[in-house]
């Protein structure tokens, strides 16, 4: 939640900050702001706007072009907000400036003890303008700054030692335009460096940095970075000991950060899926010289003994990643005969889960920054479980906190509604199940070979599903009126039904529920009338005929049926208003195909309703607050 950027160097900071905020806008878009400083400036210049970064950009452009600019403003910090404390408004937008005007700060996270700190500051004469927890933090830093001879790093350290909660912050001081201080705890922060220390960049993730540098430092929890033009960065821990610095090369494809000719990131990401899952499988499913498949997962090699010993696996995740986890449960139980539970990370972390020494906890997360999932694996580690991460965000907190894991390698996912990450996660879970089952001996060689082969065929089968985008677009107009949708599926298609309903809810604001099809009779059927669209996932599998019976039950109550069927199916067509075909594949691989019409349907309904698909209201891409 919230995107933050920072810059110091020899260029004008404003365009760099604004561009960075555009790239981080998927993290929050309630309001945006920047603070600027240059040598000789006698005040920190702050610009804020409610809503999107474009509103801020207009304001900044107008102000800076009308001012006869004597000094160049080469230092700055910026923020795009997803509101937690305080409504979205200009007053509550970041950066916040201390009452003295000496310090400005941007913050991502939550200060849990802000009320107490605010009372203490008020009793020391501090006055507040906003309703945010962040303003408390900037005033607290100011409080120590004024008392310790204006040493910024020290003041940040003193303040953060008083704070309970999560933060990634960048701080600037009026008296020194060559200086920024950055710190983090439980919220991500990356610092980019030029080769000669003449420029430094800060970002919530590496996306706004990669255009300028590939050399980055991922700040660790409770670390404070002292960033000075012309000097090496110094990093200290909250206990004031100095921290080791590791500079990494970030590998990020810049073209992935643009829409590449598509009207929305979401549509681009839907269409990227065949290519993405080829990347997920690259170097992992290998055809040997004898024509047989082999799966090579370094994560499995390194922890083989522990993974093979596991009799109980717990999958923790949120949202779409949790749906991928439900498919993972079926894959692992089917192929490996190991008991699997799938938990919402947010619940798991606060109950008293039974975790045994030989248990494996699999964390699934696109961003690798979801606060609840991160906390869940920290708990699992404390209790002695092996933590296995299935993550997209390279170098992210969950990736770093996991004992081992597999990156899904689908590239940056910008659309708030997750699409290609889901199919990447399911692909990894399939490879993991196959490799484990093969090692344990719970799968025959023939089944292993057939499943590997079929998995390698999925990208081209996905292309065939994508060819029906126009069909889905046309039929979507019939559904924009709907206020409610039901999504029904069984077995491997049940999590796809949940995912379809989530996609529709988040971007089209239509209420939708996913159910196992047979559960319909136990309640949801009461909702069915001639206005109710019902999406059936009715591909061929052993329960296909039972699904047809469910469809007939809906048909006799005049419900409007949209079905996803296996290519060539004629029976379902007779009882559906609309169908989309997916190529035949193994039952366990069907979700990789059947989810695509779900994504396309949600997308087109939202577009037809004129909604902002990539930035749906109230949502943010990565949920770094609990
Ligand atoms: O980054 P993560 O996979 O950990 O995110 C989990 C959920 O926040 C995420 O899947 C969310 O539900 C998406 N908006 C779904 O499209």
Coordinates of C-alpha atoms and ligand atoms in Angstrom, one line a residue:
X1 CA 0.0 0.0 0.0
X2 CA 1.3 3.5 -0.9
X3 CA 4.2 4.0 -3.1
X4 CA 7.2 6.1 -2.1
X5 CA 10.1 7.6 -4.1
X6 CA 13.1 9.7 -3.3
X7 CA 15.8 11.4 -5.4
X8 CA 19.0 13.3 -4.8
X9 CA 21.5 14.1 -7.5
X10 CA 22.3 16.7 -10.2
X11 CA 19.1 16.7 -12.1
X12 CA 15.7 18.3 -11.5
X13 CA 14.0 16.0 -9.0
X14 CA 10.3 16.8 -9.9
X15 CA 10.1 14.9 -13.2
X16 CA 12.0 11.9 -11.8
X17 CA 9.7 11.8 -8.8
X18 CA 6.5 12.2 -10.8
X19 CA 7.5 9.5 -13.3
X20 CA 8.3 7.2 -10.4
X21 CA 5.0 7.9 -8.7
X22 CA 3.2 7.0 -12.0
X23 CA 5.1 3.7 -12.0
X24 CA 4.1 3.0 -8.4
X25 CA 0.5 4.2 -8.7
X26 CA -0.7 0.6 -8.7
X27 CA 0.1 0.7 -4.9
X28 CA -2.4 3.4 -4.1
X29 CA -4.1 6.3 -5.8
X30 CA -6.2 8.2 -3.2
X31 CA -3.8 11.2 -3.3
X32 CA -0.2 12.1 -4.3
X33 CA 2.4 14.6 -3.3
X34 CA 6.1 15.6 -3.6
X35 CA 8.4 17.8 -1.6
X36 CA 11.4 19.5 -3.2
X37 CA 14.5 21.2 -2.1
X38 CA 17.6 22.8 -3.8
X39 CA 20.7 24.4 -2.5
X40 CA 20.0 27.8 -1.3
X41 CA 16.3 27.1 -0.8
X42 CA 14.9 28.5 2.4
X43 CA 11.9 26.2 2.6
X44 CA 10.8 22.8 1.5
X45 CA 8.4 23.2 -1.3
X46 CA 5.4 20.8 -1.1
X47 CA 2.8 20.0 -3.8
X48 CA -0.2 17.8 -3.1
X49 CA -3.3 16.7 -5.0
X50 CA -6.2 14.5 -4.2
X51 CA -6.7 11.5 -6.6
X52 CA -4.4 10.3 -9.2
X53 CA -0.7 11.2 -9.8
X54 CA -1.8 13.0 -13.1
X55 CA -3.6 15.6 -10.9
X56 CA -0.4 16.2 -9.0
X57 CA 1.6 16.4 -12.2
X58 CA -0.6 19.1 -13.6
X59 CA -0.3 21.1 -10.4
X60 CA 3.5 20.8 -10.2
X61 CA 4.0 21.6 -13.9
X62 CA 1.8 24.7 -13.6
X63 CA 3.6 25.9 -10.4
X64 CA 7.2 25.2 -11.5
X65 CA 6.7 26.7 -15.0
X66 CA 5.1 29.9 -13.7
X67 CA 7.8 30.4 -11.0
X68 CA 11.0 32.1 -12.2
X69 CA 13.1 29.3 -10.9
X70 CA 16.3 30.7 -9.5
X71 CA 17.5 27.5 -7.9
X72 CA 17.2 24.1 -9.3
X73 CA 15.4 21.6 -7.1
X74 CA 17.5 18.5 -7.2
X75 CA 16.3 16.8 -4.0
X76 CA 12.9 15.4 -3.4
X77 CA 10.6 12.8 -2.0
X78 CA 7.2 11.7 -3.2
X79 CA 4.2 9.6 -2.3
X80 CA 1.1 8.0 -3.8
X81 CA -1.3 7.1 -1.1
X82 CA -3.7 4.3 -0.2
X83 CA -5.5 5.8 2.8
X84 CA -5.4 4.1 6.1
X85 CA -5.7 6.8 8.8
X86 CA -7.6 9.9 7.5
X87 CA -9.8 10.2 4.4
X88 CA -8.3 10.8 1.0
X89 CA -7.7 14.6 0.9
X90 CA -4.9 17.1 0.2
X91 CA -4.4 17.7 3.9
X92 CA -3.9 14.1 4.6
X93 CA -1.7 13.5 1.5
X94 CA 2.0 13.0 2.0
X95 CA 4.7 14.4 2.2
X96 CA 4.0 15.7 5.7
X97 CA 6.1 18.6 7.0
X98 CA 7.0 19.1 10.7
X99 CA 5.5 22.1 12.5
X100 CA 8.9 23.8 12.4
X101 CA 9.1 23.4 8.7
X102 CA 12.5 21.7 9.1
X103 CA 11.6 18.2 8.1
X104 CA 9.5 16.5 5.5
X105 CA 8.6 12.8 5.3
X106 CA 6.8 10.2 3.2
X107 CA 5.6 7.0 4.8
X108 CA 4.2 3.7 3.8
X109 CA 2.8 1.6 6.7
X110 CA 0.9 2.1 9.9
X111 CA 2.0 3.7 13.2
X112 CA -0.1 1.7 15.6
X113 CA 0.7 3.8 18.8
X114 CA 0.2 7.1 17.0
X115 CA -2.5 8.3 19.4
X116 CA -0.3 8.0 22.4
X117 CA 2.6 9.7 20.6
X118 CA 0.4 12.4 19.4
X119 CA -0.8 13.2 22.9
X120 CA 2.8 13.4 24.1
X121 CA 3.8 15.7 21.3
X122 CA 0.7 17.9 21.8
X123 CA 1.7 18.3 25.4
X124 CA 5.1 19.5 24.1
X125 CA 3.4 22.2 22.0
X126 CA 3.1 20.4 18.7
X127 CA 0.1 21.1 16.6
X128 CA -1.3 18.8 13.9
X129 CA -3.0 19.6 10.6
X130 CA -3.9 16.2 9.3
X131 CA -5.7 13.1 10.6
X132 CA -2.8 10.8 9.7
X133 CA -0.5 8.6 11.8
X134 CA 2.3 9.8 9.5
X135 CA 2.2 13.4 10.7
X136 CA 2.9 12.1 14.2
X137 CA 6.0 10.5 12.9
X138 CA 7.4 13.6 11.2
X139 CA 6.7 15.7 14.4
X140 CA 8.3 13.0 16.5
X141 CA 11.5 13.1 14.4
X142 CA 11.4 16.9 14.6
X143 CA 11.1 16.7 18.4
X144 CA 14.3 14.8 18.7
X145 CA 16.0 16.8 15.8
X146 CA 15.5 20.0 17.7
X147 CA 16.9 18.5 20.9
X148 CA 19.9 16.7 19.5
X149 CA 21.7 19.5 17.6
X150 CA 19.8 18.8 14.3
X151 CA 21.3 15.4 13.6
X152 CA 18.8 13.8 11.3
X153 CA 19.9 10.2 11.4
X154 CA 20.0 10.3 15.1
X155 CA 16.6 11.9 15.3
X156 CA 15.1 9.3 13.0
X157 CA 16.6 6.5 15.1
X158 CA 15.3 8.0 18.3
X159 CA 11.8 8.4 16.9
X160 CA 11.7 4.9 15.3
X161 CA 12.7 3.4 18.6
X162 CA 9.4 4.8 20.0
X163 CA 7.2 3.6 17.2
X164 CA 5.1 0.5 17.1
X165 CA 4.0 -0.5 13.7
X166 CA 5.2 -0.8 10.1
X167 CA 7.0 1.8 8.1
X168 CA 9.1 2.6 5.0
X169 CA 10.0 6.2 5.2
X170 CA 12.1 8.7 3.3
X171 CA 13.0 11.9 5.2
X172 CA 14.5 15.2 4.1
X173 CA 15.8 18.2 6.0
X174 CA 15.5 21.9 5.0
X175 CA 19.0 22.7 6.1
X176 CA 20.7 20.2 3.8
X177 CA 19.7 19.5 0.3
X178 CA 22.4 16.9 -0.2
X179 CA 20.9 14.6 2.3
X180 CA 18.1 12.0 2.6
X181 CA 17.4 9.4 5.3
X182 CA 15.5 6.2 4.5
X183 CA 14.3 3.5 6.9
X184 CA 12.1 0.4 6.9
X185 CA 10.3 -2.1 9.1
X186 CA 7.9 -4.6 7.5
X187 CA 7.3 -2.3 4.5
X188 CA 9.6 -2.6 1.5
X189 CA 12.2 -0.1 0.4
X190 CA 14.9 -0.2 -2.3
X191 CA 17.8 2.3 -2.8
X192 CA 19.4 2.7 -6.2
X193 CA 22.9 4.1 -6.6
X194 CA 24.8 5.6 -9.5
X195 CA 28.4 4.5 -10.0
X196 CA 30.0 7.6 -8.6
X197 CA 27.6 8.4 -5.7
X198 CA 26.4 11.5 -7.5
X199 CA 22.8 10.3 -7.7
X200 CA 20.6 8.2 -5.4
X201 CA 17.1 6.9 -6.0
X202 CA 14.7 5.4 -3.5
X203 CA 11.5 3.4 -4.2
X204 CA 9.0 1.1 -2.6
X205 CA 10.1 -1.3 -5.2
X206 CA 12.7 -1.3 -8.0
X207 CA 10.3 -0.3 -10.8
X208 CA 10.9 3.5 -10.6
X209 CA 14.7 3.0 -10.3
X210 CA 15.6 0.6 -13.2
X211 CA 15.5 3.3 -15.8
X212 CA 18.5 5.0 -14.0
X213 CA 20.5 2.3 -12.3
X214 CA 20.6 -1.5 -11.9
X215 CA 22.7 -1.2 -8.7
X216 CA 20.4 -1.5 -5.7
X217 CA 20.4 -2.1 -1.9
X218 CA 17.3 -3.8 -0.4
X219 CA 17.0 -2.2 3.0
X220 CA 16.3 -4.8 5.8
X221 CA 13.9 -4.4 8.6
X222 CA 14.9 -1.9 11.3
X223 CA 17.7 -0.4 9.2
X224 CA 18.3 3.3 8.6
X225 CA 20.2 4.5 5.5
X226 CA 22.1 7.7 5.6
X227 CA 22.3 9.0 2.0
X228 CA 24.6 11.8 1.1
X229 CA 25.6 13.1 -2.3
X230 CA 29.2 12.2 -3.0
X231 CA 29.5 9.7 -0.1
X232 CA 29.0 6.0 0.3
X233 CA 25.7 5.1 1.8
X234 CA 25.9 4.2 5.5
X235 CA 23.4 1.9 7.0
X236 CA 22.8 1.4 10.7
X237 CA 20.4 -0.8 12.7
X238 CA 17.9 0.6 15.2
X239 CA 20.3 -0.3 18.0
X240 CA 22.9 2.0 16.3
X241 CA 25.3 -0.8 15.3
X242 CA 26.4 -0.5 11.7
X243 CA 24.9 -2.9 9.1
X244 CA 26.6 -4.8 6.3
X245 CA 25.7 -3.5 2.9
X246 CA 25.0 -5.8 -0.1
X247 CA 24.7 -4.1 -3.5
X248 CA 22.7 -6.2 -5.9
X249 CA 22.1 -6.1 -9.6
X250 CA 18.4 -5.8 -10.3
X251 CA 17.1 -7.6 -13.4
X252 CA 13.9 -6.1 -14.6
X253 CA 12.5 -5.8 -18.1
X254 CA 11.6 -2.2 -18.6
X255 CA 9.2 -3.0 -21.4
X256 CA 7.1 -4.9 -18.9
X257 CA 6.4 -1.6 -17.2
X258 CA 4.5 -0.2 -20.2
X259 CA 1.1 -1.2 -21.7
X260 CA 2.8 -2.3 -25.0
X261 CA -0.1 -1.1 -27.1
X262 CA -2.9 -2.6 -25.0
X263 CA -5.5 -0.3 -23.5
X264 CA -4.9 -1.6 -20.0
X265 CA -2.2 -3.5 -18.1
X266 CA -4.8 -6.1 -17.1
X267 CA -5.5 -7.1 -20.8
X268 CA -1.8 -7.1 -21.6
X269 CA -1.1 -9.3 -18.6
X270 CA -4.0 -11.7 -19.6
X271 CA -2.5 -12.0 -23.1
X272 CA 1.1 -12.4 -21.8
X273 CA 0.2 -15.7 -20.0
X274 CA 1.4 -18.2 -22.6
X275 CA 4.8 -16.5 -22.7
X276 CA 4.9 -16.0 -19.0
X277 CA 4.3 -19.6 -18.1
X278 CA 6.9 -20.7 -20.6
X279 CA 9.3 -18.5 -18.5
X280 CA 8.0 -20.2 -15.4
X281 CA 8.9 -23.6 -16.8
X282 CA 12.1 -22.6 -18.6
X283 CA 15.1 -24.7 -17.3
X284 CA 12.8 -26.5 -14.9
X285 CA 10.9 -29.0 -17.1
X286 CA 13.6 -30.5 -19.3
X287 CA 13.4 -33.0 -22.0
X288 CA 16.4 -35.3 -21.7
X289 CA 18.3 -36.8 -24.7
X290 CA 16.3 -40.0 -24.3
X291 CA 13.1 -38.1 -25.0
X292 CA 11.9 -38.3 -21.4
X293 CA 11.0 -35.4 -19.2
X294 CA 12.7 -34.4 -16.0
X295 CA 11.9 -31.6 -13.5
X296 CA 14.8 -29.7 -12.0
X297 CA 14.0 -27.4 -9.1
X298 CA 17.0 -26.2 -7.2
X299 CA 14.8 -25.4 -4.2
X300 CA 13.9 -29.0 -4.0
X301 CA 17.5 -30.3 -4.4
X302 CA 18.7 -28.1 -1.6
X303 CA 16.1 -29.2 0.9
X304 CA 15.2 -32.6 -0.5
X305 CA 15.5 -34.6 2.8
X306 CA 13.3 -32.1 4.7
X307 CA 10.7 -31.9 1.9
X308 CA 10.5 -35.6 1.5
X309 CA 10.0 -36.1 5.2
X310 CA 7.0 -33.7 5.3
X311 CA 3.7 -35.4 6.1
X312 CA 1.8 -32.2 6.5
X313 CA 2.0 -29.1 4.3
X314 CA 0.3 -25.8 5.2
X315 CA -0.2 -23.3 2.4
X316 CA -0.6 -19.6 3.5
X317 CA -1.7 -16.9 1.1
X318 CA -4.3 -14.2 0.5
X319 CA -6.7 -13.3 -2.3
X320 CA -5.9 -14.8 -5.7
X321 CA -2.7 -16.5 -4.3
X322 CA -5.0 -18.3 -1.8
X323 CA -7.1 -19.6 -4.8
X324 CA -3.9 -20.9 -6.4
X325 CA -3.1 -22.5 -3.0
X326 CA -6.5 -24.4 -3.2
X327 CA -5.4 -25.8 -6.5
X328 CA -2.0 -26.6 -5.0
X329 CA -3.7 -28.6 -2.2
X330 CA -5.5 -30.8 -4.8
X331 CA -2.3 -31.2 -6.9
X332 CA -0.1 -32.2 -3.9
X333 CA -2.7 -34.5 -2.3
X334 CA -3.5 -36.2 -5.6
X335 CA 0.0 -36.7 -6.7
X336 CA 2.0 -36.9 -3.5
X337 CA -0.5 -38.2 -1.0
X338 CA 0.6 -35.6 1.6
X339 CA -2.0 -33.9 3.7
X340 CA -2.3 -30.2 2.8
X341 CA -4.2 -27.4 4.5
X342 CA -4.8 -24.0 2.9
X343 CA -5.0 -21.1 5.2
X344 CA -5.8 -17.4 4.8
X345 CA -2.5 -15.9 6.1
X346 CA -4.5 -13.2 8.0
X347 CA -6.3 -15.9 10.1
X348 CA -3.4 -18.3 10.4
X349 CA -1.1 -15.7 12.0
X350 CA -3.6 -14.8 14.8
X351 CA -4.9 -18.2 15.8
X352 CA -2.8 -20.8 17.4
X353 CA -2.0 -23.1 14.5
X354 CA -0.6 -26.6 15.1
X355 CA 2.8 -26.6 13.4
X356 CA 5.0 -29.6 13.9
X357 CA 8.8 -29.8 13.4
X358 CA 8.7 -31.6 10.1
X359 CA 5.9 -29.5 8.6
X360 CA 6.4 -27.4 5.5
X361 CA 4.7 -24.1 5.1
X362 CA 4.3 -22.9 1.6
X363 CA 3.8 -19.1 1.2
X364 CA 2.3 -18.0 -2.1
X365 CA 2.5 -14.3 -3.0
X366 CA 2.7 -12.3 -6.2
X367 CA 4.2 -9.2 -4.6
X368 CA 6.2 -11.0 -1.9
X369 CA 5.2 -8.1 0.3
X370 CA 1.7 -9.0 1.7
X371 CA 1.9 -8.2 5.4
X372 CA -0.3 -11.0 6.5
X373 CA 1.6 -13.7 4.5
X374 CA 4.9 -12.3 5.7
X375 CA 3.7 -12.5 9.4
X376 CA 2.4 -16.0 8.8
X377 CA 5.8 -17.3 7.6
X378 CA 7.6 -15.6 10.5
X379 CA 5.3 -17.4 12.9
X380 CA 5.9 -20.7 11.0
X381 CA 9.6 -20.2 11.2
X382 CA 9.6 -19.5 14.9
X383 CA 7.8 -22.8 15.4
X384 CA 10.4 -24.7 13.4
X385 CA 8.6 -25.3 10.1
X386 CA 10.5 -25.2 6.8
X387 CA 9.2 -22.2 4.8
X388 CA 8.9 -22.5 1.1
X389 CA 8.1 -19.3 -0.9
X390 CA 6.3 -19.2 -4.3
X391 CA 6.8 -15.6 -5.2
X392 CA 6.9 -13.3 -8.1
X393 CA 8.6 -10.2 -6.6
X394 CA 12.4 -11.0 -6.9
X395 CA 14.2 -10.0 -3.7
X396 CA 10.9 -9.2 -2.0
X397 CA 10.4 -9.6 1.8
X398 CA 8.7 -13.0 1.6
X399 CA 11.3 -14.3 -0.9
X400 CA 14.1 -13.3 1.5
X401 CA 12.3 -14.6 4.6
X402 CA 11.7 -18.0 3.1
X403 CA 14.1 -20.9 3.7
X404 CA 13.8 -21.9 0.1
X405 CA 11.4 -21.4 -2.8
X406 CA 10.6 -21.0 -6.4
X407 CA 10.2 -17.7 -8.3
X408 CA 7.3 -17.8 -10.7
X409 CA 9.1 -15.5 -13.1
X410 CA 6.1 -13.9 -14.8
X411 CA 7.5 -10.4 -14.8
X412 CA 6.0 -7.3 -13.1
X413 CA 2.3 -7.5 -12.7
X414 CA 0.9 -4.0 -12.7
X415 CA -2.9 -4.4 -13.0
X416 CA -4.4 -4.6 -9.6
X417 CA -6.4 -7.6 -10.5
X418 CA -4.0 -10.5 -10.5
X419 CA -4.0 -12.6 -13.7
X420 CA -0.6 -13.9 -14.9
X421 CA 0.6 -14.4 -11.4
X422 CA -2.2 -16.9 -10.8
X423 CA -1.3 -19.1 -13.8
X424 CA 2.4 -18.7 -12.9
X425 CA 1.7 -19.9 -9.3
X426 CA -0.4 -22.8 -10.5
X427 CA 2.4 -23.8 -12.9
X428 CA 5.0 -23.8 -10.1
X429 CA 2.6 -25.8 -7.8
X430 CA 2.2 -28.4 -10.6
X431 CA 5.9 -28.7 -11.2
X432 CA 6.5 -28.9 -7.4
X433 CA 3.9 -31.6 -7.0
X434 CA 5.2 -33.6 -9.9
X435 CA 8.8 -33.4 -8.7
X436 CA 7.9 -34.3 -5.1
X437 CA 5.6 -37.2 -6.2
X438 CA 8.4 -38.5 -8.5
X439 CA 10.9 -38.4 -5.7
X440 CA 8.6 -40.0 -3.2
X441 CA 7.3 -42.6 -5.7
X442 CA 3.6 -41.8 -5.4
X443 CA 3.2 -41.3 -9.2
X444 CA 3.9 -43.8 -11.9
X445 CA 6.6 -42.9 -14.5
X446 CA 3.9 -43.0 -17.2
X447 CA 1.7 -40.5 -15.3
X448 CA 4.7 -38.3 -14.6
X449 CA 5.7 -38.2 -18.3
X450 CA 2.2 -37.6 -19.5
X451 CA 1.6 -34.8 -17.1
X452 CA 4.9 -33.1 -17.8
X453 CA 4.2 -33.4 -21.5
X454 CA 0.7 -31.9 -21.2
X455 CA 2.1 -29.1 -19.0
X456 CA 4.5 -28.1 -21.8
X457 CA 1.5 -27.9 -24.2
X458 CA -0.4 -25.5 -22.0
X459 CA 1.1 -22.3 -23.5
X460 CA -0.1 -23.1 -27.0
X461 CA -3.5 -24.2 -25.6
X462 CA -3.7 -20.9 -23.8
X463 CA -3.3 -19.1 -27.1
X464 CA -6.4 -20.9 -28.4
X465 CA -8.4 -19.7 -25.4
X466 CA -7.1 -16.1 -26.0
X467 CA -8.4 -16.3 -29.6
X468 CA -11.9 -16.2 -28.1
X469 CA -11.4 -12.8 -26.6
X470 CA -13.7 -11.1 -29.1
X471 CA -16.5 -13.7 -28.3
X472 CA -16.1 -12.9 -24.6
X473 CA -16.1 -9.2 -25.3
X474 CA -19.4 -9.5 -27.3
X475 CA -21.2 -11.6 -24.7
X476 CA -20.0 -9.4 -21.8
X477 CA -22.4 -6.6 -22.9
X478 CA -25.3 -8.9 -21.9
X479 CA -24.1 -9.0 -18.4
X480 CA -23.3 -5.4 -17.5
X481 CA -26.8 -4.9 -16.0
X482 CA -26.3 -7.7 -13.5
X483 CA -26.1 -6.9 -9.8
X484 CA -25.1 -10.4 -8.8
X485 CA -23.3 -13.3 -10.4
X486 CA -22.8 -16.9 -9.3
X487 CA -19.7 -18.9 -10.4
X488 CA -19.9 -22.7 -10.0
X489 CA -17.3 -25.4 -10.5
X490 CA -16.2 -28.7 -9.1
X491 CA -12.8 -30.3 -8.2
X492 CA -10.0 -28.4 -9.8
X493 CA -12.5 -25.9 -11.2
X494 CA -13.9 -24.9 -7.8
X495 CA -11.0 -22.6 -7.0
X496 CA -11.3 -21.2 -10.5
X497 CA -15.0 -20.3 -9.7
X498 CA -13.8 -18.5 -6.6
X499 CA -11.1 -16.7 -8.7
X500 CA -13.7 -15.7 -11.4
X501 CA -16.0 -14.2 -8.8
X502 CA -13.1 -12.3 -7.2
X503 CA -12.0 -10.9 -10.5
X504 CA -15.5 -9.7 -11.3
X505 CA -16.0 -8.1 -7.9
X506 CA -12.8 -6.2 -7.7
X507 CA -12.9 -4.5 -11.1
X508 CA -16.6 -4.4 -12.1
X509 CA -18.1 -3.8 -8.6
X510 CA -20.7 -6.5 -9.3
X511 CA -21.3 -8.8 -6.4
X512 CA -20.3 -12.3 -7.2
X513 CA -19.9 -15.5 -5.3
X514 CA -18.0 -18.7 -6.2
X515 CA -19.3 -22.1 -5.0
X516 CA -18.7 -25.7 -5.5
X517 CA -21.5 -26.5 -8.0
X518 CA -23.1 -29.2 -5.8
X519 CA -23.4 -26.8 -3.0
X520 CA -25.8 -24.7 -5.1
X521 CA -28.8 -26.7 -3.8
X522 CA -27.9 -25.9 -0.2
X523 CA -28.7 -22.2 -0.5
X524 CA -27.5 -20.2 -3.5
X525 CA -30.2 -21.7 -5.8
X526 CA -32.7 -19.4 -4.0
X527 CA -31.0 -16.5 -5.8
X528 CA -31.6 -17.9 -9.2
X529 CA -34.1 -16.0 -11.4
X530 CA -34.3 -14.8 -15.0
X531 CA -31.9 -11.9 -14.2
X532 CA -29.2 -14.0 -12.6
X533 CA -26.1 -14.8 -14.7
X534 CA -24.5 -18.1 -13.6
X535 CA -21.0 -19.0 -14.8
X536 CA -20.5 -22.8 -15.0
X537 CA -17.1 -24.3 -15.3
X538 CA -18.2 -27.4 -17.1
X539 CA -15.1 -29.0 -18.7
X540 CA -14.8 -32.7 -19.1
X541 CA -13.9 -34.6 -15.9
X542 CA -15.4 -37.4 -13.9
X543 CA -18.1 -35.1 -12.4
X544 CA -19.1 -33.6 -15.8
X545 CA -22.5 -35.2 -15.8
X546 CA -23.3 -34.0 -12.3
X547 CA -22.4 -30.4 -13.4
X548 CA -24.9 -30.9 -16.3
X549 CA -27.6 -31.8 -13.8
X550 CA -26.8 -28.6 -11.8
X551 CA -27.1 -26.6 -15.1
X552 CA -30.5 -28.1 -15.8
X553 CA -31.6 -27.1 -12.3
X554 CA -30.6 -23.6 -13.1
X555 CA -32.2 -23.7 -16.6
X556 CA -35.5 -24.8 -15.1
X557 CA -35.5 -21.7 -12.9
X558 CA -34.7 -19.4 -15.9
X559 CA -31.2 -18.5 -14.8
X560 CA -28.9 -17.2 -17.5
X561 CA -26.0 -19.7 -18.1
X562 CA -22.6 -18.8 -19.4
X563 CA -20.4 -21.9 -19.5
X564 CA -16.7 -22.8 -20.0
X565 CA -16.6 -26.2 -21.8
X566 CA -14.1 -28.5 -23.4
X567 CA -13.6 -28.0 -27.1
X568 CA -16.2 -29.9 -29.1
X569 CA -18.8 -30.2 -26.3
X570 CA -22.3 -30.2 -27.7
X571 CA -24.4 -31.1 -24.6
X572 CA -23.6 -28.0 -22.5
X573 CA -24.2 -25.8 -25.6
X574 CA -27.8 -26.9 -25.6
X575 CA -28.5 -25.6 -22.2
X576 CA -26.3 -22.5 -22.1
X577 CA -26.9 -19.1 -23.4
X578 CA -23.2 -18.6 -24.2
X579 CA -20.2 -20.9 -24.1
X580 CA -16.5 -20.5 -24.4
X581 CA -14.4 -23.5 -25.3
X582 CA -11.0 -24.5 -23.9
X583 CA -8.8 -27.2 -25.4
X584 CA -8.9 -30.6 -23.9
X585 CA -6.2 -31.3 -21.3
X586 CA -5.6 -33.3 -18.1
X587 CA -8.1 -32.6 -15.4
X588 CA -5.3 -31.3 -13.0
X589 CA -4.2 -28.7 -15.7
X590 CA -7.6 -27.4 -16.6
X591 CA -7.4 -24.3 -14.2
X592 CA -4.6 -23.0 -16.3
X593 CA -7.0 -22.7 -19.2
X594 CA -10.4 -22.3 -17.6
X595 CA -9.3 -19.3 -15.6
X596 CA -8.6 -17.2 -18.8
X597 CA -12.3 -16.8 -19.8
X598 CA -13.0 -15.8 -16.2
X599 CA -10.3 -13.0 -16.5
X600 CA -11.6 -11.9 -19.9
X601 CA -15.2 -11.8 -18.7
X602 CA -14.4 -9.6 -15.7
X603 CA -12.2 -7.4 -17.8
X604 CA -14.8 -6.7 -20.5
X605 CA -17.7 -6.3 -18.1
X606 CA -15.7 -3.6 -16.3
X607 CA -14.6 -1.9 -19.5
X608 CA -18.2 -1.8 -20.7
X609 CA -19.2 -0.3 -17.4
X610 CA -16.6 2.4 -18.0
X611 CA -14.6 1.5 -14.9
X612 CA -10.9 1.9 -14.3
X613 CA -9.8 -1.7 -14.7
X614 CA -6.2 -1.2 -13.7
X615 CA -6.9 0.8 -10.6
X616 CA -10.2 -0.3 -9.1
X617 CA -11.6 1.8 -6.3
X618 CA -10.4 1.2 -2.7
X619 CA -7.9 -1.5 -3.8
X620 CA -4.1 -1.4 -4.0
X621 CA -1.8 -3.9 -5.7
X622 CA 0.2 -5.0 -2.7
X623 CA -1.3 -5.0 0.8
X624 CA 1.6 -4.2 3.0
X625 CA -0.6 -3.3 6.0
X626 CA -2.7 -5.8 7.8
Ligands
LIG1 O1 0.9 -10.1 -3.7 P1 0.0 -11.2 -3.1 O2 -0.2 -12.3 -4.1 O3 0.4 -11.7 -1.8 O4 -1.4 -10.5 -3.0 C1 -2.5 -11.2 -2.4 C2 -3.8 -10.5 -2.7 O5 -3.8 -9.2 -2.1 C3 -4.1 -10.4 -4.2 O6 -4.1 -11.6 -4.8 C4 -5.4 -9.7 -4.4 O7 -6.5 -10.5 -4.0 C5 -5.6 -9.3 -5.9 N1 -6.1 -8.0 -6.0 C6 -6.5 -10.2 -6.6 O8 -6.7 -9.9 -7.9

